[in-house]
Short mmCIF file of C-alpha atoms in Angstrom, two decimals:
data_model
loop_
_atom_site.label_atom_id
_atom_site.label_comp_id
_atom_site.label_asym_id
_atom_site.label_seq_id
_atom_site.Cartn_x
_atom_site.Cartn_y
_atom_site.Cartn_z
CA UNK A 16 0.00 0.00 0.00
CA UNK A 17 1.26 3.47 -0.86
CA UNK A 18 1.13 6.29 1.69
CA UNK A 19 1.21 10.01 0.89
CA UNK A 20 2.14 12.99 3.01
CA UNK A 21 -0.74 15.50 3.06
CA UNK A 22 1.70 18.41 3.51
CA UNK A 23 4.05 17.40 0.68
CA UNK A 24 1.07 16.91 -1.62
CA UNK A 25 -0.58 20.23 -0.74
CA UNK A 26 -3.65 18.70 0.93
CA UNK A 27 -2.99 20.56 4.18
CA UNK A 28 -0.57 23.16 5.44
CA UNK A 29 1.93 22.62 8.21
CA UNK A 30 1.21 24.72 11.29
CA UNK A 31 4.05 24.43 13.76
CA UNK A 32 4.87 26.53 16.79
CA UNK A 33 8.49 27.07 17.76
CA UNK A 34 9.29 25.28 21.05
CA UNK A 35 11.76 28.04 21.97
CA UNK A 36 9.87 31.30 21.37
CA UNK A 37 6.33 30.05 20.46
CA UNK A 38 6.21 31.97 17.17
CA UNK A 39 4.88 30.39 13.99
CA UNK A 40 7.55 28.36 12.19
CA UNK A 41 7.83 27.76 8.46
CA UNK A 42 8.03 24.41 6.69
CA UNK A 43 11.33 23.81 4.89
CA UNK A 44 10.27 20.49 3.34
CA UNK A 45 11.17 16.88 3.95
CA UNK A 46 14.15 16.32 6.26
CA UNK A 47 15.41 13.61 3.90
CA UNK A 48 16.01 16.23 1.22
CA UNK A 49 18.73 17.77 3.39
CA UNK A 50 20.68 14.58 4.18
CA UNK A 51 23.05 14.70 1.22
CA UNK A 52 23.63 16.24 -2.20
CA UNK A 53 21.61 13.59 -4.05
CA UNK A 54 19.01 12.85 -1.37
CA UNK A 55 16.15 14.77 -3.09
CA UNK A 56 16.58 12.42 -6.06
CA UNK A 57 16.61 9.14 -4.14
CA UNK A 58 13.51 7.01 -3.57
CA UNK A 59 11.63 8.17 -0.47
CA UNK A 60 11.52 4.76 1.21
CA UNK A 61 15.18 4.14 0.35
CA UNK A 62 16.50 7.18 2.19
CA UNK A 63 13.96 6.80 5.00
CA UNK A 64 15.58 3.48 5.91
CA UNK A 65 18.81 5.29 6.88
CA UNK A 66 17.71 8.63 8.36
CA UNK A 67 17.56 7.46 12.00
CA UNK A 68 13.79 7.80 12.42
CA UNK A 69 11.07 5.14 12.56
CA UNK A 70 9.23 6.87 9.73
CA UNK A 71 8.87 3.88 7.39
CA UNK A 72 7.46 1.59 10.09
CA UNK A 73 5.12 4.25 11.51
CA UNK A 74 4.19 5.79 8.12
CA UNK A 75 5.54 9.25 8.96
CA UNK A 76 6.95 12.06 6.86
CA UNK A 77 9.58 14.05 8.78
CA UNK A 78 9.65 17.76 7.89
CA UNK A 79 12.35 20.25 8.77
CA UNK A 80 10.84 23.40 10.26
CA UNK A 81 12.53 26.74 10.94
CA UNK A 82 11.34 29.55 13.18
CA UNK A 83 11.33 32.87 11.35
CA UNK A 84 11.76 34.77 14.63
CA UNK A 85 14.59 33.04 16.54
CA UNK A 86 15.87 30.82 13.67
CA UNK A 87 15.59 27.62 15.70
CA UNK A 88 15.29 24.53 13.49
CA UNK A 89 13.41 21.41 14.53
CA UNK A 90 11.53 18.49 13.01
CA UNK A 91 7.82 17.72 12.83
CA UNK A 92 6.48 14.24 12.24
CA UNK A 93 3.47 14.11 9.92
CA UNK A 94 1.29 11.01 9.71
CA UNK A 95 0.90 9.86 6.11
CA UNK A 96 -2.41 8.68 4.70
CA UNK A 97 -3.01 5.54 2.61
#
């Protein structure tokens, strides 16, 4: 069965609050896209097996988020839908 991320596919927007200053943070895309120079071109499940998260097993899409106020970066786990 194939799962899709509702944020990556534009079905919903990512609303995340910065844990440091509580301001609205902006979505920077999938964390996997930042793991190496060719990572945006690799298969999603292939790179997800080596990123250190349980995202494949739990059907999650990990997004990198950055606070526009204090510039703190953190990750948000998004549940993917079948």
